[in-house]
mmCIF file of C-alpha atoms in Angstrom:
data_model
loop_
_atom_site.group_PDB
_atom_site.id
_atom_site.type_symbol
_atom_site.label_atom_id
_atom_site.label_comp_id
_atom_site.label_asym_id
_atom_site.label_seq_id
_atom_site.Cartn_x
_atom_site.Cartn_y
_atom_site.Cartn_z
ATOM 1 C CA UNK A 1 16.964 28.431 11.326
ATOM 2 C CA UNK A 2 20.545 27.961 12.689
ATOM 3 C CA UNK A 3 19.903 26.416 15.656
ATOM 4 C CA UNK A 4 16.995 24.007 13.467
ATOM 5 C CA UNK A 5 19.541 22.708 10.997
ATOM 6 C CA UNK A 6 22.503 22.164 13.601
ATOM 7 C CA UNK A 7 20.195 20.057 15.482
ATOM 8 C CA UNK A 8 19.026 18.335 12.250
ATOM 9 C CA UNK A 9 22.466 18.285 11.369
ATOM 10 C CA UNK A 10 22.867 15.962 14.703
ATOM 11 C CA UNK A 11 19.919 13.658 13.754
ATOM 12 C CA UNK A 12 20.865 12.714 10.538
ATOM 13 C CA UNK A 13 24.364 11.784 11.839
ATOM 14 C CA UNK A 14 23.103 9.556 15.110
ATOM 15 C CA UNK A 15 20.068 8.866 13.855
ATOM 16 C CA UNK A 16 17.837 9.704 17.201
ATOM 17 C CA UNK A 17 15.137 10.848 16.353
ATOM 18 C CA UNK A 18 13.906 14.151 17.877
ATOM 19 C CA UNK A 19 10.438 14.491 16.702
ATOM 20 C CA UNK A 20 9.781 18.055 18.058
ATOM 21 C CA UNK A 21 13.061 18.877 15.935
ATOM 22 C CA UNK A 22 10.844 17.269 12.861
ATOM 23 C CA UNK A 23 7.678 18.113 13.489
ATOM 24 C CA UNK A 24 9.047 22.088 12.937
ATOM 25 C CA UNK A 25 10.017 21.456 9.358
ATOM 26 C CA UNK A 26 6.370 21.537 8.611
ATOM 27 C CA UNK A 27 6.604 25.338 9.293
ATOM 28 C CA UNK A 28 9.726 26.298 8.381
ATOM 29 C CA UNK A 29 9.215 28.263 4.627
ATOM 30 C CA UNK A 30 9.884 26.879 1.076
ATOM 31 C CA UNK A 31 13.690 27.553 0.829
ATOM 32 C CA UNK A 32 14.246 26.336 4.765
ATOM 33 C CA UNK A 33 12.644 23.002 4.300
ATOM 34 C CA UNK A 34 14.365 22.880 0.499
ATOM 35 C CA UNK A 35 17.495 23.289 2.143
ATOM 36 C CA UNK A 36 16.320 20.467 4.903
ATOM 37 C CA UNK A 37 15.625 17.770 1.803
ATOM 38 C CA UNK A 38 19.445 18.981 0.402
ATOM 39 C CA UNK A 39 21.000 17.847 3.448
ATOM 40 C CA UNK A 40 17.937 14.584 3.751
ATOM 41 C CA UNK A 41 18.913 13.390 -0.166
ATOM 42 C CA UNK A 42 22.596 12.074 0.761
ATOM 43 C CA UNK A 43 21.190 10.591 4.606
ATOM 44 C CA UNK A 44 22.287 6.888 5.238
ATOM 45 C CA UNK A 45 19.013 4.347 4.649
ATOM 46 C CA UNK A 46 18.035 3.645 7.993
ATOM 47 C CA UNK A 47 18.260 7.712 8.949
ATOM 48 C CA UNK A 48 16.338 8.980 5.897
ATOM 49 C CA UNK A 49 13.623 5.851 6.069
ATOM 50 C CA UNK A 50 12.665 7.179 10.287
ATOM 51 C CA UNK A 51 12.740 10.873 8.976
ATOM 52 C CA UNK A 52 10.359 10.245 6.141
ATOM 53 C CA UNK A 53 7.905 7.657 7.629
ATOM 54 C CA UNK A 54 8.123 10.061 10.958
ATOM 55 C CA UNK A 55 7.028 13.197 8.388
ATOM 56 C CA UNK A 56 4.863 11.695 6.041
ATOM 57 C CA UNK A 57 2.362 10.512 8.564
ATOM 58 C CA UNK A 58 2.553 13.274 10.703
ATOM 59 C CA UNK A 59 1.565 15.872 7.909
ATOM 60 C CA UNK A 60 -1.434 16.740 6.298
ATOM 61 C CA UNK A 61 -2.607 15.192 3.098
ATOM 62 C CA UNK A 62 -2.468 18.853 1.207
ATOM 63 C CA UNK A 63 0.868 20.151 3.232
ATOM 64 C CA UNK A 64 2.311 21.843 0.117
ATOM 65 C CA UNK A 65 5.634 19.803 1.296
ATOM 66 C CA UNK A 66 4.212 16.485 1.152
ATOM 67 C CA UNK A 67 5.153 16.088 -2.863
ATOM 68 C CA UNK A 68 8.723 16.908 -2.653
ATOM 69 C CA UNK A 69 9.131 14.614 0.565
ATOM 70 C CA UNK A 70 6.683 11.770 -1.724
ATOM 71 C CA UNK A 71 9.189 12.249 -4.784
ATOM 72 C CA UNK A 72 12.324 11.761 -2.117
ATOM 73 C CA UNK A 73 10.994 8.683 -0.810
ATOM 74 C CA UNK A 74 10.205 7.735 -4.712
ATOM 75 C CA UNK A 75 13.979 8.185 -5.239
ATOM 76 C CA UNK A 76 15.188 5.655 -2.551
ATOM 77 C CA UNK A 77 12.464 3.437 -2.991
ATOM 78 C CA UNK A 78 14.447 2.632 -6.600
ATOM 79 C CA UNK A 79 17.610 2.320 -4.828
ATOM 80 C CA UNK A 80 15.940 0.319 -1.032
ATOM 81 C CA UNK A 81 12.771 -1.290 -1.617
ATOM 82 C CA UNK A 82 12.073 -0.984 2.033
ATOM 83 C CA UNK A 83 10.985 2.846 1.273
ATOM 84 C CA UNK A 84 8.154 1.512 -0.735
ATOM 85 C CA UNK A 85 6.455 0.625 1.806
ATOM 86 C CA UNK A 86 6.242 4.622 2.793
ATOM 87 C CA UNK A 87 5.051 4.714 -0.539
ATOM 88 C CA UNK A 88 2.424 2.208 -0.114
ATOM 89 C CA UNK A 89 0.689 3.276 2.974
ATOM 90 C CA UNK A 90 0.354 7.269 1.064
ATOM 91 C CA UNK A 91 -0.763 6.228 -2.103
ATOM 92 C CA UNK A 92 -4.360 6.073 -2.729
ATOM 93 C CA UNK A 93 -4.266 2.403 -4.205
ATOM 94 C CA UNK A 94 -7.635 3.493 -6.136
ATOM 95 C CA UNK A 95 -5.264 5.920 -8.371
ATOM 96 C CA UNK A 96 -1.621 4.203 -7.750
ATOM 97 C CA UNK A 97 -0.471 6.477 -10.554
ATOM 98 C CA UNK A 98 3.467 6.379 -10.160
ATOM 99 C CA UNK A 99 4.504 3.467 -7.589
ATOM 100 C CA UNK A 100 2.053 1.139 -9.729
ATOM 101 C CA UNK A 101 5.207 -0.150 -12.041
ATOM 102 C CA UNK A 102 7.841 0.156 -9.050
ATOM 103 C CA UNK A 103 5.869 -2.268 -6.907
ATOM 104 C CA UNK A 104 5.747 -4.022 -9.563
ATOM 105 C CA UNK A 105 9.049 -4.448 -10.127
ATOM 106 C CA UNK A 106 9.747 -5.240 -6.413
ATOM 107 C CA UNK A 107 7.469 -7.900 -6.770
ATOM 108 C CA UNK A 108 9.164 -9.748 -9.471
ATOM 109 C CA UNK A 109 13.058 -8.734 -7.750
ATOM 110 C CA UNK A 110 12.659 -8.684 -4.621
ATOM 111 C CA UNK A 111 13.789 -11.730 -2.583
ATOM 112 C CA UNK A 112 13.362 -10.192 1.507
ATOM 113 C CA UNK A 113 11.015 -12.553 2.766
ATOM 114 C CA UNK A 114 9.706 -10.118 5.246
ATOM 115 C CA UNK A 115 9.262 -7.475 2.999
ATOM 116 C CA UNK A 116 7.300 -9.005 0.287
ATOM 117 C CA UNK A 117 4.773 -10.476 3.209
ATOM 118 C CA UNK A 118 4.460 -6.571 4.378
ATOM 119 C CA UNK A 119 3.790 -5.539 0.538
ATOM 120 C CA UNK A 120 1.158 -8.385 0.385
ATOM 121 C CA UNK A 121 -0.582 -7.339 3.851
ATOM 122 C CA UNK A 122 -0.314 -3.713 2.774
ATOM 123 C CA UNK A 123 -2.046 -4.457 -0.412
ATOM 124 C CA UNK A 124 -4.910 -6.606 1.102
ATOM 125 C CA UNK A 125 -5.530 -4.119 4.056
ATOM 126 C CA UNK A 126 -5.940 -1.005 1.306
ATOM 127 C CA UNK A 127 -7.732 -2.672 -1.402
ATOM 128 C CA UNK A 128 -5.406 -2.287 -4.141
ATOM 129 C CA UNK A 129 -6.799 -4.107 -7.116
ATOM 130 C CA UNK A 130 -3.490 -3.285 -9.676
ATOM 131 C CA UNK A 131 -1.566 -5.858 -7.665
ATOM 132 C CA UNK A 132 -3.475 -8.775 -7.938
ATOM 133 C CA UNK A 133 -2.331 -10.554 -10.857
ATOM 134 C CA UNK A 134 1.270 -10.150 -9.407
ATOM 135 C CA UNK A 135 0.028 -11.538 -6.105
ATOM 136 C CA UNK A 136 -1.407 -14.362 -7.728
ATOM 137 C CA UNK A 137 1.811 -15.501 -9.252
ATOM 138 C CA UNK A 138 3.288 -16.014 -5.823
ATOM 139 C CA UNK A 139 0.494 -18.863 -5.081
ATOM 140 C CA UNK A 140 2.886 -20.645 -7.940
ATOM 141 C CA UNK A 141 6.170 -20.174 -5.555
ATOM 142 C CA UNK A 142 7.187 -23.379 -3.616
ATOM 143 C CA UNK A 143 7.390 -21.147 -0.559
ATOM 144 C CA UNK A 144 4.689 -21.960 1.593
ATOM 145 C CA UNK A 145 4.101 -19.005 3.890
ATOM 146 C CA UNK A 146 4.406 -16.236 0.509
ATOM 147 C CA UNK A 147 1.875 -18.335 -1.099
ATOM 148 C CA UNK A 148 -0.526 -18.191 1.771
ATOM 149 C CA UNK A 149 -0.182 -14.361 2.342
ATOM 150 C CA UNK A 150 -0.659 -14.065 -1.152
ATOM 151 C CA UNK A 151 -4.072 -16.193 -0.685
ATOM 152 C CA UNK A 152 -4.939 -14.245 2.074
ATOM 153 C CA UNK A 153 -4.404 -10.411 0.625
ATOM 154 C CA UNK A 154 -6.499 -11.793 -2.608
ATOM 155 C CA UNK A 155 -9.114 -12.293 -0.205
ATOM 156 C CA UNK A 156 -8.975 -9.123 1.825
ATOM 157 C CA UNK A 157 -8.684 -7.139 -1.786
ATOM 158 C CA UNK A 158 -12.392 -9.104 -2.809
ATOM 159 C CA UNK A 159 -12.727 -7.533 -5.732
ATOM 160 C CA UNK A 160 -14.164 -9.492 -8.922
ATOM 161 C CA UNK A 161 -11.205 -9.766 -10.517
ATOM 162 C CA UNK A 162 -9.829 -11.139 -7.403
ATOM 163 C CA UNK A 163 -12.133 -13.672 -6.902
ATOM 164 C CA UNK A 164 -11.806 -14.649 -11.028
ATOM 165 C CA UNK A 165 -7.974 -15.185 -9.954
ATOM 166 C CA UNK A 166 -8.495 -17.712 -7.117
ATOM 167 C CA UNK A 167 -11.016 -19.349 -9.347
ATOM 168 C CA UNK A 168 -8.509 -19.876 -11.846
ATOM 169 C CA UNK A 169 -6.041 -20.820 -9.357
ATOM 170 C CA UNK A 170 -8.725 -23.781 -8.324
ATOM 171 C CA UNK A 171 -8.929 -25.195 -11.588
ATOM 172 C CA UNK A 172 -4.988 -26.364 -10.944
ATOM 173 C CA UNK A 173 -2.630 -28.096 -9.226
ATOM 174 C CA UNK A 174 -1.824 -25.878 -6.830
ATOM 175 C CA UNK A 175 -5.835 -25.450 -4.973
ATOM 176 C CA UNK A 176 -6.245 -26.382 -1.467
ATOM 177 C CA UNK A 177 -8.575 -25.605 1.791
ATOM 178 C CA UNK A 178 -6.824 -21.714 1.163
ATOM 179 C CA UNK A 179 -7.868 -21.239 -1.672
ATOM 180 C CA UNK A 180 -11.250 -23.014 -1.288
ATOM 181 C CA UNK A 181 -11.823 -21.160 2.088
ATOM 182 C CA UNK A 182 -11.318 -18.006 0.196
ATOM 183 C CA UNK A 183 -13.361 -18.712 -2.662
ATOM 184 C CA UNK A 184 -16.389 -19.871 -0.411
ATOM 185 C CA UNK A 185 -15.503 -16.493 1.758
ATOM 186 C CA UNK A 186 -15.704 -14.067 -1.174
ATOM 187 C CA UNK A 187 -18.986 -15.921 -3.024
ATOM 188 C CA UNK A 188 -20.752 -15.683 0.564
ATOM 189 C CA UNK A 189 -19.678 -12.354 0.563
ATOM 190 C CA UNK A 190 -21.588 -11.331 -2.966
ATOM 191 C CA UNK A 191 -25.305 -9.941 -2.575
ATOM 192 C CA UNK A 192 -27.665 -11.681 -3.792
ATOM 193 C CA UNK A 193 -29.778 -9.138 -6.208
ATOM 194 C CA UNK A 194 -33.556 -9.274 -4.841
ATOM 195 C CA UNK A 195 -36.206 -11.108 -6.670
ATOM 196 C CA UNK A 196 -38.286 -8.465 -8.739
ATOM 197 C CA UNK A 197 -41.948 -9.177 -8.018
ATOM 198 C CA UNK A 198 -44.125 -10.518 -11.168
ATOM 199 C CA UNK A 199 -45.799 -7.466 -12.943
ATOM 200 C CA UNK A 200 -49.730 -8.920 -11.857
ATOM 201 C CA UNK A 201 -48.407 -9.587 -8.310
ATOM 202 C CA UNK A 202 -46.944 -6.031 -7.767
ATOM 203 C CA UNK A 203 -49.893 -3.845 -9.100
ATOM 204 C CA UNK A 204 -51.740 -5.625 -6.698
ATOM 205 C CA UNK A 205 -49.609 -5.086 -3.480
ATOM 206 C CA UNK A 206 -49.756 -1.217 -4.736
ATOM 207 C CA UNK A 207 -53.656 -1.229 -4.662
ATOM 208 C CA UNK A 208 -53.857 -3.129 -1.485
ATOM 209 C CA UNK A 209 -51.627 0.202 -0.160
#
């Protein structure tokens, strides 16, 4: 344990990352790896953001660590929006439970170019339906390029309510080809429920079998 937290010690004040250093906190026991997230807590951003990305996706979905290290990255997320995206790529955007009203809140704060456009790829790539009246708000920004990516992760979501956004979003001022292209993308996308047979027509094709 000595030698473990002395070289931890080391990679919280470089910030190198030694993942064989990391990857052993997954087996250290409960009061070794509470002790690790004592000394993690106080890290600088950039230090604490490689050490939680690095352990989040390395460890299993039910390592009994994974909530403590998800609550940690909860806490800076409030302080650095940048450790929402962590957030965002371990949540299961089906049942967004906690990070539903901090995304949120980036959303309508947040000024990072860059990060917003990763939040809006994030959010089309998983699917996740809660953000898509907030995304559709940014087709209202004068910024070009957020407005588009917003466009483009309403289409990649494709749910109903997304598509009765950009329809809404067609009926003003602010519809062009993006918006059309993803309309006519998501309405080709719908199945087309199949034609039930008339009752006469179908008791015959069953005593023709």
């Amino acid at each position: 344990m000595a030698s473990f937290m002395s070289e931890f010690e080391r990679i919280l004040k470089t910030g190198k990352i030694n993942s064989d250093t990391l990857s052993q906190i997954l087996s250290l026991d409960e009061d070794q790896q509470q002790a690790m997230i004592e000394r993690l807590a106080p890290a600088p951003d950039n230090v604490a953001y490689d050490i939680l990305f690095f352990l989040m996706n390395t460890m299993e979905p039910t390592h009994p660590l994974r909530p403590r290290l998800y609550q940690l990255t909860m806490d800076r997320a409030h302080i650095n929006f940048k450790f929402s995206m962590i957030l965002i790529n371990h949540t299961n955007p089906d049942r967004p439970g906690p990070i539903t009203h901090l995304i949120k809140h980036i959303l309508s704060k947040e000024t990072d170019k860059a990060l917003l456009k990763d939040i809006f790829r994030a959010a089309g790539r998983l699917g996740m339906e809660f953000l898509v009246d907030d995304l559709a708000e940014f087709v209202f920004y004068d910024d070009s390029e957020l407005r588009r990516e917003a466009v483009t992760a309403m289409e990649r979501i494709g749910t109903n309510k997304a598509l009765h956004q950009l329809e809404k979003i067609a009926q003003t001022d602010k519809c062009d080809s993006d918006i059309l292209d993803a309309l006519t993308f998501l309405k080709g996308k719908q199945k087309t429920p199949p034609v039930s047979q008339p009752r006469e027509k179908a008791k015959k094709n069953r005593i023709r079998h």
